[in-house]
């Protein structure tokens, strides 16, 4: 028989803090760090594993079949090794395609990152919005459906950049990236028509916010740049529920190429709280 020790005292039992969850944040490369930083702000007590499939980078160039197979294979390994309670696919190129297959294969929750077309349509005043993404994300049926469902009344420009994710990686690694190269990638985002011009650009690749300050400076006119990372972090935090534990200092970054990381990259990762580096070598077989 269970005895209720609080019966008749007027006290209600306090909700116990949740056990420390492990969150796996996944991307093809370093772009998912923009989602990781917002997630750690809201879920400071979680054990974070950041996984970059750098052997497969960039995902934007892979065929849809190859990408589904690749993400499932890498996820299989990562889940077996780190036993996450929740996975954030911090990659639009993967999320717009692979989420149904991941959810069918694994029994843990997956939170994806998809183009913020609904918020862009809500924010525009001119009715002209641009989706800046990888060529893969731009080509997805999923992206086209988001536009049909949420931005049918807008003039939507889809820009698939082949170089921007790579430039963001270079910048984070402390390698030089010149303004002209950056401007060439973002210039097509800005359109003018019938006296109106683009006023919202949705950053639909998680790498791009790494270059946000420079893109703001180089833009031909000011626009609202939408970074979906804060919304994703809020969703993660909602799913995990209230914390109540001390911050977890123990975050790990894992890379699939197995290559040595440069000094500047190690310093950049430490700035994101990722002082422990691991490898899970998985060469991309074409
Ligand atoms: N960070 C990824 C995204 O959000 C893409 C970069 C790549 O092409 O691998 O789409």
PDB file of C-alpha atoms and ligand atoms in Angstrom:
ATOM      1  CA  UNK A   1       0.000   0.000   0.000  1.00  0.00           C
ATOM      2  CA  UNK A   2       1.285   3.475  -0.878  1.00  0.00           C
ATOM      3  CA  UNK A   3       1.176   6.009   1.954  1.00  0.00           C
ATOM      4  CA  UNK A   4       0.717   9.656   1.019  1.00  0.00           C
ATOM      5  CA  UNK A   5       3.053  11.392   3.487  1.00  0.00           C
ATOM      6  CA  UNK A   6       1.756  14.804   2.500  1.00  0.00           C
ATOM      7  CA  UNK A   7      -1.924  13.935   2.995  1.00  0.00           C
ATOM      8  CA  UNK A   8      -3.666  16.506   5.142  1.00  0.00           C
ATOM      9  CA  UNK A   9      -0.593  18.816   5.333  1.00  0.00           C
ATOM     10  CA  UNK A  10      -1.770  21.216   2.622  1.00  0.00           C
ATOM     11  CA  UNK A  11       1.543  20.740   0.746  1.00  0.00           C
ATOM     12  CA  UNK A  12       1.652  19.679  -2.874  1.00  0.00           C
ATOM     13  CA  UNK A  13       4.661  17.647  -4.057  1.00  0.00           C
ATOM     14  CA  UNK A  14       7.104  19.713  -6.163  1.00  0.00           C
ATOM     15  CA  UNK A  15       7.589  18.586  -9.765  1.00  0.00           C
ATOM     16  CA  UNK A  16      10.918  16.785  -9.897  1.00  0.00           C
ATOM     17  CA  UNK A  17      13.492  18.292 -12.247  1.00  0.00           C
ATOM     18  CA  UNK A  18      13.808  16.253 -15.410  1.00  0.00           C
ATOM     19  CA  UNK A  19      16.860  14.002 -15.702  1.00  0.00           C
ATOM     20  CA  UNK A  20      19.652  15.654 -17.685  1.00  0.00           C
ATOM     21  CA  UNK A  21      18.699  15.193 -21.348  1.00  0.00           C
ATOM     22  CA  UNK A  22      21.160  14.685 -24.190  1.00  0.00           C
ATOM     23  CA  UNK A  23      20.464  16.815 -27.254  1.00  0.00           C
ATOM     24  CA  UNK A  24      22.154  15.923 -30.528  1.00  0.00           C
ATOM     25  CA  UNK A  25      22.436  18.927 -32.864  1.00  0.00           C
ATOM     26  CA  UNK A  26      23.235  17.762 -36.383  1.00  0.00           C
ATOM     27  CA  UNK A  27      24.350  19.502 -39.577  1.00  0.00           C
ATOM     28  CA  UNK A  28      26.483  18.796 -42.618  1.00  0.00           C
ATOM     29  CA  UNK A  29      29.092  21.174 -41.254  1.00  0.00           C
ATOM     30  CA  UNK A  30      29.417  24.184 -38.994  1.00  0.00           C
ATOM     31  CA  UNK A  31      26.127  25.932 -39.809  1.00  0.00           C
ATOM     32  CA  UNK A  32      24.221  24.132 -37.075  1.00  0.00           C
ATOM     33  CA  UNK A  33      26.291  26.080 -34.555  1.00  0.00           C
ATOM     34  CA  UNK A  34      23.890  28.980 -35.150  1.00  0.00           C
ATOM     35  CA  UNK A  35      21.091  26.741 -33.834  1.00  0.00           C
ATOM     36  CA  UNK A  36      23.246  25.237 -31.099  1.00  0.00           C
ATOM     37  CA  UNK A  37      24.047  28.614 -29.534  1.00  0.00           C
ATOM     38  CA  UNK A  38      20.344  29.515 -29.216  1.00  0.00           C
ATOM     39  CA  UNK A  39      19.520  26.042 -27.909  1.00  0.00           C
ATOM     40  CA  UNK A  40      22.152  26.132 -25.182  1.00  0.00           C
ATOM     41  CA  UNK A  41      20.824  29.532 -24.073  1.00  0.00           C
ATOM     42  CA  UNK A  42      17.418  27.975 -23.372  1.00  0.00           C
ATOM     43  CA  UNK A  43      18.506  24.458 -22.365  1.00  0.00           C
ATOM     44  CA  UNK A  44      21.678  25.195 -20.433  1.00  0.00           C
ATOM     45  CA  UNK A  45      21.358  22.049 -18.339  1.00  0.00           C
ATOM     46  CA  UNK A  46      21.242  19.682 -21.311  1.00  0.00           C
ATOM     47  CA  UNK A  47      24.196  17.602 -22.382  1.00  0.00           C
ATOM     48  CA  UNK A  48      24.911  18.801 -25.916  1.00  0.00           C
ATOM     49  CA  UNK A  49      26.520  16.795 -28.687  1.00  0.00           C
ATOM     50  CA  UNK A  50      27.163  18.745 -31.881  1.00  0.00           C
ATOM     51  CA  UNK A  51      27.647  16.478 -34.898  1.00  0.00           C
ATOM     52  CA  UNK A  52      28.991  17.765 -38.220  1.00  0.00           C
ATOM     53  CA  UNK A  53      28.912  15.380 -41.162  1.00  0.00           C
ATOM     54  CA  UNK A  54      31.881  17.189 -42.661  1.00  0.00           C
ATOM     55  CA  UNK A  55      32.778  14.121 -44.759  1.00  0.00           C
ATOM     56  CA  UNK A  56      29.466  14.697 -46.576  1.00  0.00           C
ATOM     57  CA  UNK A  57      29.654  18.510 -46.798  1.00  0.00           C
ATOM     58  CA  UNK A  58      28.129  20.238 -48.678  1.00  0.00           C
ATOM     59  CA  UNK A  59      24.755  18.482 -48.631  1.00  0.00           C
ATOM     60  CA  UNK A  60      23.431  21.037 -51.136  1.00  0.00           C
ATOM     61  CA  UNK A  61      25.119  19.164 -53.989  1.00  0.00           C
ATOM     62  CA  UNK A  62      23.879  15.617 -53.144  1.00  0.00           C
ATOM     63  CA  UNK A  63      21.006  13.965 -54.992  1.00  0.00           C
ATOM     64  CA  UNK A  64      17.879  13.385 -52.905  1.00  0.00           C
ATOM     65  CA  UNK A  65      18.364   9.603 -52.765  1.00  0.00           C
ATOM     66  CA  UNK A  66      22.019   9.948 -51.783  1.00  0.00           C
ATOM     67  CA  UNK A  67      21.157  12.469 -49.077  1.00  0.00           C
ATOM     68  CA  UNK A  68      18.440  10.325 -47.486  1.00  0.00           C
ATOM     69  CA  UNK A  69      20.772   7.311 -47.414  1.00  0.00           C
ATOM     70  CA  UNK A  70      23.643   9.363 -46.024  1.00  0.00           C
ATOM     71  CA  UNK A  71      21.720  11.018 -43.199  1.00  0.00           C
ATOM     72  CA  UNK A  72      20.127   7.721 -42.129  1.00  0.00           C
ATOM     73  CA  UNK A  73      23.520   5.992 -42.059  1.00  0.00           C
ATOM     74  CA  UNK A  74      25.228   8.768 -40.090  1.00  0.00           C
ATOM     75  CA  UNK A  75      22.310   9.059 -37.674  1.00  0.00           C
ATOM     76  CA  UNK A  76      22.374   5.319 -37.027  1.00  0.00           C
ATOM     77  CA  UNK A  77      25.973   5.625 -35.811  1.00  0.00           C
ATOM     78  CA  UNK A  78      25.464   8.808 -33.811  1.00  0.00           C
ATOM     79  CA  UNK A  79      22.397   7.498 -32.004  1.00  0.00           C
ATOM     80  CA  UNK A  80      24.151   4.241 -31.139  1.00  0.00           C
ATOM     81  CA  UNK A  81      27.105   6.179 -29.752  1.00  0.00           C
ATOM     82  CA  UNK A  82      25.491   9.106 -27.910  1.00  0.00           C
ATOM     83  CA  UNK A  83      21.940   7.893 -27.088  1.00  0.00           C
ATOM     84  CA  UNK A  84      20.294  11.313 -27.519  1.00  0.00           C
ATOM     85  CA  UNK A  85      16.860  12.059 -26.041  1.00  0.00           C
ATOM     86  CA  UNK A  86      16.148  14.483 -28.848  1.00  0.00           C
ATOM     87  CA  UNK A  87      17.778  15.313 -32.191  1.00  0.00           C
ATOM     88  CA  UNK A  88      17.796  18.712 -33.867  1.00  0.00           C
ATOM     89  CA  UNK A  89      18.397  18.487 -37.598  1.00  0.00           C
ATOM     90  CA  UNK A  90      19.994  21.926 -37.847  1.00  0.00           C
ATOM     91  CA  UNK A  91      20.122  21.748 -41.615  1.00  0.00           C
ATOM     92  CA  UNK A  92      17.428  22.903 -44.033  1.00  0.00           C
ATOM     93  CA  UNK A  93      18.844  20.852 -46.890  1.00  0.00           C
ATOM     94  CA  UNK A  94      18.358  17.666 -44.862  1.00  0.00           C
ATOM     95  CA  UNK A  95      15.197  18.643 -42.952  1.00  0.00           C
ATOM     96  CA  UNK A  96      13.202  19.485 -46.093  1.00  0.00           C
ATOM     97  CA  UNK A  97      13.754  15.910 -47.277  1.00  0.00           C
ATOM     98  CA  UNK A  98      14.827  13.419 -44.636  1.00  0.00           C
ATOM     99  CA  UNK A  99      12.603  14.050 -41.592  1.00  0.00           C
ATOM    100  CA  UNK A 100       9.888  11.493 -42.541  1.00  0.00           C
ATOM    101  CA  UNK A 101      12.522   8.757 -43.040  1.00  0.00           C
ATOM    102  CA  UNK A 102      14.253   9.617 -39.753  1.00  0.00           C
ATOM    103  CA  UNK A 103      10.992   9.569 -37.818  1.00  0.00           C
ATOM    104  CA  UNK A 104      10.046   6.248 -39.397  1.00  0.00           C
ATOM    105  CA  UNK A 105      13.401   4.679 -38.503  1.00  0.00           C
ATOM    106  CA  UNK A 106      14.111   6.008 -34.988  1.00  0.00           C
ATOM    107  CA  UNK A 107      11.793   6.329 -32.012  1.00  0.00           C
ATOM    108  CA  UNK A 108      13.219   9.598 -30.648  1.00  0.00           C
ATOM    109  CA  UNK A 109      11.879  13.079 -31.397  1.00  0.00           C
ATOM    110  CA  UNK A 110      13.438  14.955 -34.326  1.00  0.00           C
ATOM    111  CA  UNK A 111      13.100  18.705 -34.652  1.00  0.00           C
ATOM    112  CA  UNK A 112      13.883  20.053 -38.096  1.00  0.00           C
ATOM    113  CA  UNK A 113      14.878  23.394 -39.572  1.00  0.00           C
ATOM    114  CA  UNK A 114      12.868  24.443 -42.615  1.00  0.00           C
ATOM    115  CA  UNK A 115      12.650  27.728 -44.561  1.00  0.00           C
ATOM    116  CA  UNK A 116      10.858  30.404 -42.508  1.00  0.00           C
ATOM    117  CA  UNK A 117       8.437  31.231 -45.300  1.00  0.00           C
ATOM    118  CA  UNK A 118       5.362  31.754 -43.115  1.00  0.00           C
ATOM    119  CA  UNK A 119       7.147  34.310 -40.844  1.00  0.00           C
ATOM    120  CA  UNK A 120       8.611  36.006 -43.933  1.00  0.00           C
ATOM    121  CA  UNK A 121       5.156  36.350 -45.499  1.00  0.00           C
ATOM    122  CA  UNK A 122       3.835  37.767 -42.224  1.00  0.00           C
ATOM    123  CA  UNK A 123       6.704  40.275 -41.951  1.00  0.00           C
ATOM    124  CA  UNK A 124       6.802  41.712 -45.483  1.00  0.00           C
ATOM    125  CA  UNK A 125       5.245  45.072 -46.265  1.00  0.00           C
ATOM    126  CA  UNK A 126       6.203  45.217 -49.918  1.00  0.00           C
ATOM    127  CA  UNK A 127       4.993  41.648 -50.586  1.00  0.00           C
ATOM    128  CA  UNK A 128       8.449  40.771 -51.979  1.00  0.00           C
ATOM    129  CA  UNK A 129      10.378  38.131 -50.066  1.00  0.00           C
ATOM    130  CA  UNK A 130      13.477  36.081 -50.852  1.00  0.00           C
ATOM    131  CA  UNK A 131      14.350  32.584 -49.718  1.00  0.00           C
ATOM    132  CA  UNK A 132      18.143  32.268 -49.646  1.00  0.00           C
ATOM    133  CA  UNK A 133      19.103  28.584 -49.396  1.00  0.00           C
ATOM    134  CA  UNK A 134      21.212  25.808 -50.871  1.00  0.00           C
ATOM    135  CA  UNK A 135      20.351  24.533 -54.354  1.00  0.00           C
ATOM    136  CA  UNK A 136      18.978  21.381 -52.684  1.00  0.00           C
ATOM    137  CA  UNK A 137      16.532  23.271 -50.441  1.00  0.00           C
ATOM    138  CA  UNK A 138      15.403  25.487 -53.312  1.00  0.00           C
ATOM    139  CA  UNK A 139      14.607  22.422 -55.434  1.00  0.00           C
ATOM    140  CA  UNK A 140      12.558  20.625 -52.762  1.00  0.00           C
ATOM    141  CA  UNK A 141       8.844  19.928 -53.204  1.00  0.00           C
ATOM    142  CA  UNK A 142       8.572  20.721 -49.470  1.00  0.00           C
ATOM    143  CA  UNK A 143       9.841  24.274 -50.036  1.00  0.00           C
ATOM    144  CA  UNK A 144       7.463  24.812 -52.989  1.00  0.00           C
ATOM    145  CA  UNK A 145       4.565  23.636 -50.841  1.00  0.00           C
ATOM    146  CA  UNK A 146       5.492  26.036 -48.033  1.00  0.00           C
ATOM    147  CA  UNK A 147       5.358  28.857 -50.556  1.00  0.00           C
ATOM    148  CA  UNK A 148       1.997  27.732 -51.976  1.00  0.00           C
ATOM    149  CA  UNK A 149       0.494  27.303 -48.502  1.00  0.00           C
ATOM    150  CA  UNK A 150       1.849  30.377 -46.738  1.00  0.00           C
ATOM    151  CA  UNK A 151       3.111  32.905 -49.261  1.00  0.00           C
ATOM    152  CA  UNK A 152       0.794  32.550 -52.243  1.00  0.00           C
ATOM    153  CA  UNK A 153       0.032  36.279 -52.075  1.00  0.00           C
ATOM    154  CA  UNK A 154       3.742  37.245 -52.137  1.00  0.00           C
ATOM    155  CA  UNK A 155       6.281  37.595 -54.875  1.00  0.00           C
ATOM    156  CA  UNK A 156       8.807  34.962 -53.736  1.00  0.00           C
ATOM    157  CA  UNK A 157      12.348  34.865 -55.131  1.00  0.00           C
ATOM    158  CA  UNK A 158      14.155  31.580 -54.568  1.00  0.00           C
ATOM    159  CA  UNK A 159      17.943  31.833 -54.571  1.00  0.00           C
ATOM    160  CA  UNK A 160      20.000  28.645 -54.454  1.00  0.00           C
ATOM    161  CA  UNK A 161      23.555  29.604 -53.558  1.00  0.00           C
ATOM    162  CA  UNK A 162      26.272  27.126 -54.412  1.00  0.00           C
ATOM    163  CA  UNK A 163      29.020  28.952 -52.514  1.00  0.00           C
ATOM    164  CA  UNK A 164      27.636  30.679 -49.439  1.00  0.00           C
ATOM    165  CA  UNK A 165      27.766  27.706 -47.029  1.00  0.00           C
ATOM    166  CA  UNK A 166      31.405  27.112 -47.983  1.00  0.00           C
ATOM    167  CA  UNK A 167      32.213  30.798 -47.475  1.00  0.00           C
ATOM    168  CA  UNK A 168      30.617  30.677 -44.016  1.00  0.00           C
ATOM    169  CA  UNK A 169      32.773  27.655 -43.140  1.00  0.00           C
ATOM    170  CA  UNK A 170      35.897  29.513 -44.298  1.00  0.00           C
ATOM    171  CA  UNK A 171      35.011  32.587 -42.268  1.00  0.00           C
ATOM    172  CA  UNK A 172      34.466  30.551 -39.103  1.00  0.00           C
ATOM    173  CA  UNK A 173      37.792  28.804 -39.642  1.00  0.00           C
ATOM    174  CA  UNK A 174      39.479  32.219 -39.755  1.00  0.00           C
ATOM    175  CA  UNK A 175      40.220  32.043 -43.506  1.00  0.00           C
ATOM    176  CA  UNK A 176      39.800  35.189 -45.618  1.00  0.00           C
ATOM    177  CA  UNK A 177      36.482  35.698 -47.422  1.00  0.00           C
ATOM    178  CA  UNK A 178      36.305  38.807 -49.550  1.00  0.00           C
ATOM    179  CA  UNK A 179      33.376  41.140 -49.749  1.00  0.00           C
ATOM    180  CA  UNK A 180      33.032  40.718 -53.525  1.00  0.00           C
ATOM    181  CA  UNK A 181      32.575  36.964 -53.192  1.00  0.00           C
ATOM    182  CA  UNK A 182      29.927  37.472 -50.540  1.00  0.00           C
ATOM    183  CA  UNK A 183      28.143  40.216 -52.441  1.00  0.00           C
ATOM    184  CA  UNK A 184      28.016  38.066 -55.585  1.00  0.00           C
ATOM    185  CA  UNK A 185      26.079  35.419 -53.611  1.00  0.00           C
ATOM    186  CA  UNK A 186      23.568  37.766 -51.970  1.00  0.00           C
ATOM    187  CA  UNK A 187      23.025  40.328 -54.762  1.00  0.00           C
ATOM    188  CA  UNK A 188      20.337  38.208 -56.554  1.00  0.00           C
ATOM    189  CA  UNK A 189      18.240  38.320 -53.352  1.00  0.00           C
ATOM    190  CA  UNK A 190      17.385  41.962 -53.954  1.00  0.00           C
ATOM    191  CA  UNK A 191      14.681  42.681 -56.543  1.00  0.00           C
ATOM    192  CA  UNK A 192      12.652  45.735 -57.516  1.00  0.00           C
ATOM    193  CA  UNK A 193       9.322  45.655 -59.288  1.00  0.00           C
ATOM    194  CA  UNK A 194       6.563  48.230 -59.843  1.00  0.00           C
ATOM    195  CA  UNK A 195       8.082  50.635 -57.328  1.00  0.00           C
ATOM    196  CA  UNK A 196       8.383  47.921 -54.628  1.00  0.00           C
ATOM    197  CA  UNK A 197      11.466  46.091 -53.476  1.00  0.00           C
ATOM    198  CA  UNK A 198      12.436  43.024 -51.478  1.00  0.00           C
ATOM    199  CA  UNK A 199      12.129  43.765 -47.769  1.00  0.00           C
ATOM    200  CA  UNK A 200      12.534  40.304 -46.165  1.00  0.00           C
ATOM    201  CA  UNK A 201      15.213  37.659 -46.764  1.00  0.00           C
ATOM    202  CA  UNK A 202      14.826  34.346 -44.991  1.00  0.00           C
ATOM    203  CA  UNK A 203      18.150  32.665 -44.213  1.00  0.00           C
ATOM    204  CA  UNK A 204      17.176  29.131 -45.113  1.00  0.00           C
ATOM    205  CA  UNK A 205      20.531  27.488 -44.571  1.00  0.00           C
ATOM    206  CA  UNK A 206      21.859  27.402 -41.040  1.00  0.00           C
ATOM    207  CA  UNK A 207      25.321  28.449 -42.237  1.00  0.00           C
ATOM    208  CA  UNK A 208      24.175  31.866 -43.396  1.00  0.00           C
ATOM    209  CA  UNK A 209      23.611  33.588 -40.033  1.00  0.00           C
ATOM    210  CA  UNK A 210      27.349  33.054 -39.442  1.00  0.00           C
ATOM    211  CA  UNK A 211      27.819  35.807 -42.058  1.00  0.00           C
ATOM    212  CA  UNK A 212      24.865  37.958 -41.053  1.00  0.00           C
ATOM    213  CA  UNK A 213      26.744  41.060 -39.935  1.00  0.00           C
ATOM    214  CA  UNK A 214      28.683  41.185 -43.176  1.00  0.00           C
ATOM    215  CA  UNK A 215      25.591  40.540 -45.289  1.00  0.00           C
ATOM    216  CA  UNK A 216      23.813  43.428 -43.518  1.00  0.00           C
ATOM    217  CA  UNK A 217      26.719  45.695 -44.320  1.00  0.00           C
ATOM    218  CA  UNK A 218      26.931  44.641 -47.984  1.00  0.00           C
ATOM    219  CA  UNK A 219      23.186  44.653 -48.731  1.00  0.00           C
ATOM    220  CA  UNK A 220      22.155  47.239 -51.352  1.00  0.00           C
ATOM    221  CA  UNK A 221      19.320  48.329 -49.032  1.00  0.00           C
ATOM    222  CA  UNK A 222      18.194  47.311 -45.539  1.00  0.00           C
ATOM    223  CA  UNK A 223      15.957  44.257 -45.291  1.00  0.00           C
ATOM    224  CA  UNK A 224      14.738  42.054 -42.462  1.00  0.00           C
ATOM    225  CA  UNK A 225      16.901  38.927 -42.342  1.00  0.00           C
ATOM    226  CA  UNK A 226      15.069  36.013 -40.718  1.00  0.00           C
ATOM    227  CA  UNK A 227      17.164  33.535 -38.753  1.00  0.00           C
ATOM    228  CA  UNK A 228      14.915  30.680 -37.549  1.00  0.00           C
ATOM    229  CA  UNK A 229      17.322  29.544 -34.805  1.00  0.00           C
ATOM    230  CA  UNK A 230      15.508  31.221 -31.865  1.00  0.00           C
ATOM    231  CA  UNK A 231      12.211  29.580 -32.866  1.00  0.00           C
ATOM    232  CA  UNK A 232      13.869  26.164 -33.096  1.00  0.00           C
ATOM    233  CA  UNK A 233      15.471  26.598 -29.686  1.00  0.00           C
ATOM    234  CA  UNK A 234      12.081  27.498 -28.171  1.00  0.00           C
ATOM    235  CA  UNK A 235      10.579  24.337 -29.658  1.00  0.00           C
ATOM    236  CA  UNK A 236      13.382  22.189 -28.195  1.00  0.00           C
ATOM    237  CA  UNK A 237      12.939  23.771 -24.798  1.00  0.00           C
ATOM    238  CA  UNK A 238       9.136  23.257 -24.916  1.00  0.00           C
ATOM    239  CA  UNK A 239       9.575  19.587 -25.766  1.00  0.00           C
ATOM    240  CA  UNK A 240      12.080  19.000 -22.972  1.00  0.00           C
ATOM    241  CA  UNK A 241      10.029  20.836 -20.370  1.00  0.00           C
ATOM    242  CA  UNK A 242      11.346  22.936 -17.464  1.00  0.00           C
ATOM    243  CA  UNK A 243      14.907  22.265 -16.407  1.00  0.00           C
ATOM    244  CA  UNK A 244      15.862  23.023 -12.811  1.00  0.00           C
ATOM    245  CA  UNK A 245      19.401  21.720 -12.980  1.00  0.00           C
ATOM    246  CA  UNK A 246      22.736  23.474 -13.101  1.00  0.00           C
ATOM    247  CA  UNK A 247      24.254  24.303 -16.503  1.00  0.00           C
ATOM    248  CA  UNK A 248      26.018  21.341 -18.076  1.00  0.00           C
ATOM    249  CA  UNK A 249      29.563  22.301 -19.083  1.00  0.00           C
ATOM    250  CA  UNK A 250      30.095  19.048 -20.880  1.00  0.00           C
ATOM    251  CA  UNK A 251      29.535  19.592 -24.621  1.00  0.00           C
ATOM    252  CA  UNK A 252      31.168  17.549 -27.382  1.00  0.00           C
ATOM    253  CA  UNK A 253      31.674  18.200 -31.086  1.00  0.00           C
ATOM    254  CA  UNK A 254      31.970  15.177 -33.352  1.00  0.00           C
ATOM    255  CA  UNK A 255      33.143  15.151 -36.973  1.00  0.00           C
ATOM    256  CA  UNK A 256      32.741  12.422 -39.601  1.00  0.00           C
ATOM    257  CA  UNK A 257      35.801  13.268 -41.715  1.00  0.00           C
ATOM    258  CA  UNK A 258      38.243  12.313 -38.997  1.00  0.00           C
ATOM    259  CA  UNK A 259      40.539  15.127 -40.167  1.00  0.00           C
ATOM    260  CA  UNK A 260      42.557  17.217 -37.745  1.00  0.00           C
ATOM    261  CA  UNK A 261      40.896  20.507 -36.908  1.00  0.00           C
ATOM    262  CA  UNK A 262      42.822  23.746 -37.363  1.00  0.00           C
ATOM    263  CA  UNK A 263      43.736  25.863 -34.343  1.00  0.00           C
ATOM    264  CA  UNK A 264      41.349  28.708 -35.289  1.00  0.00           C
ATOM    265  CA  UNK A 265      38.481  26.242 -35.683  1.00  0.00           C
ATOM    266  CA  UNK A 266      39.166  24.700 -32.273  1.00  0.00           C
ATOM    267  CA  UNK A 267      39.094  28.195 -30.780  1.00  0.00           C
ATOM    268  CA  UNK A 268      35.829  28.986 -32.575  1.00  0.00           C
ATOM    269  CA  UNK A 269      34.270  25.745 -31.323  1.00  0.00           C
ATOM    270  CA  UNK A 270      35.398  26.476 -27.772  1.00  0.00           C
ATOM    271  CA  UNK A 271      33.563  29.803 -28.123  1.00  0.00           C
ATOM    272  CA  UNK A 272      30.385  27.728 -28.608  1.00  0.00           C
ATOM    273  CA  UNK A 273      31.171  25.706 -25.488  1.00  0.00           C
ATOM    274  CA  UNK A 274      32.535  22.776 -27.525  1.00  0.00           C
ATOM    275  CA  UNK A 275      35.876  22.076 -25.928  1.00  0.00           C
ATOM    276  CA  UNK A 276      35.761  18.293 -26.382  1.00  0.00           C
ATOM    277  CA  UNK A 277      36.334  17.072 -29.940  1.00  0.00           C
ATOM    278  CA  UNK A 278      35.584  13.548 -31.132  1.00  0.00           C
ATOM    279  CA  UNK A 279      35.578  11.773 -34.481  1.00  0.00           C
ATOM    280  CA  UNK A 280      33.220   9.231 -36.017  1.00  0.00           C
ATOM    281  CA  UNK A 281      34.943   8.611 -39.356  1.00  0.00           C
ATOM    282  CA  UNK A 282      32.448   7.880 -42.137  1.00  0.00           C
ATOM    283  CA  UNK A 283      33.834   8.656 -45.595  1.00  0.00           C
ATOM    284  CA  UNK A 284      31.191   9.565 -48.170  1.00  0.00           C
ATOM    285  CA  UNK A 285      31.017   6.775 -50.736  1.00  0.00           C
ATOM    286  CA  UNK A 286      29.686   8.054 -54.079  1.00  0.00           C
TER     287      UNK A 286
HETATM  288  N1  LIG B   1      23.604  24.072 -43.180  1.00  0.00           N
HETATM  289  C1  LIG B   1      22.911  23.402 -44.221  1.00  0.00           C
HETATM  290  C2  LIG B   1      21.487  23.916 -44.374  1.00  0.00           C
HETATM  291  O1  LIG B   1      20.896  24.454 -43.444  1.00  0.00           O
HETATM  292  C3  LIG B   1      23.489  23.256 -45.589  1.00  0.00           C
HETATM  293  C4  LIG B   1      24.882  23.330 -45.994  1.00  0.00           C
HETATM  294  C5  LIG B   1      25.235  22.256 -47.026  1.00  0.00           C
HETATM  295  O2  LIG B   1      25.029  22.440 -48.249  1.00  0.00           O
HETATM  296  O3  LIG B   1      25.713  21.223 -46.569  1.00  0.00           O
HETATM  297  O4  LIG B   1      20.880  23.766 -45.398  1.00  0.00           O
END
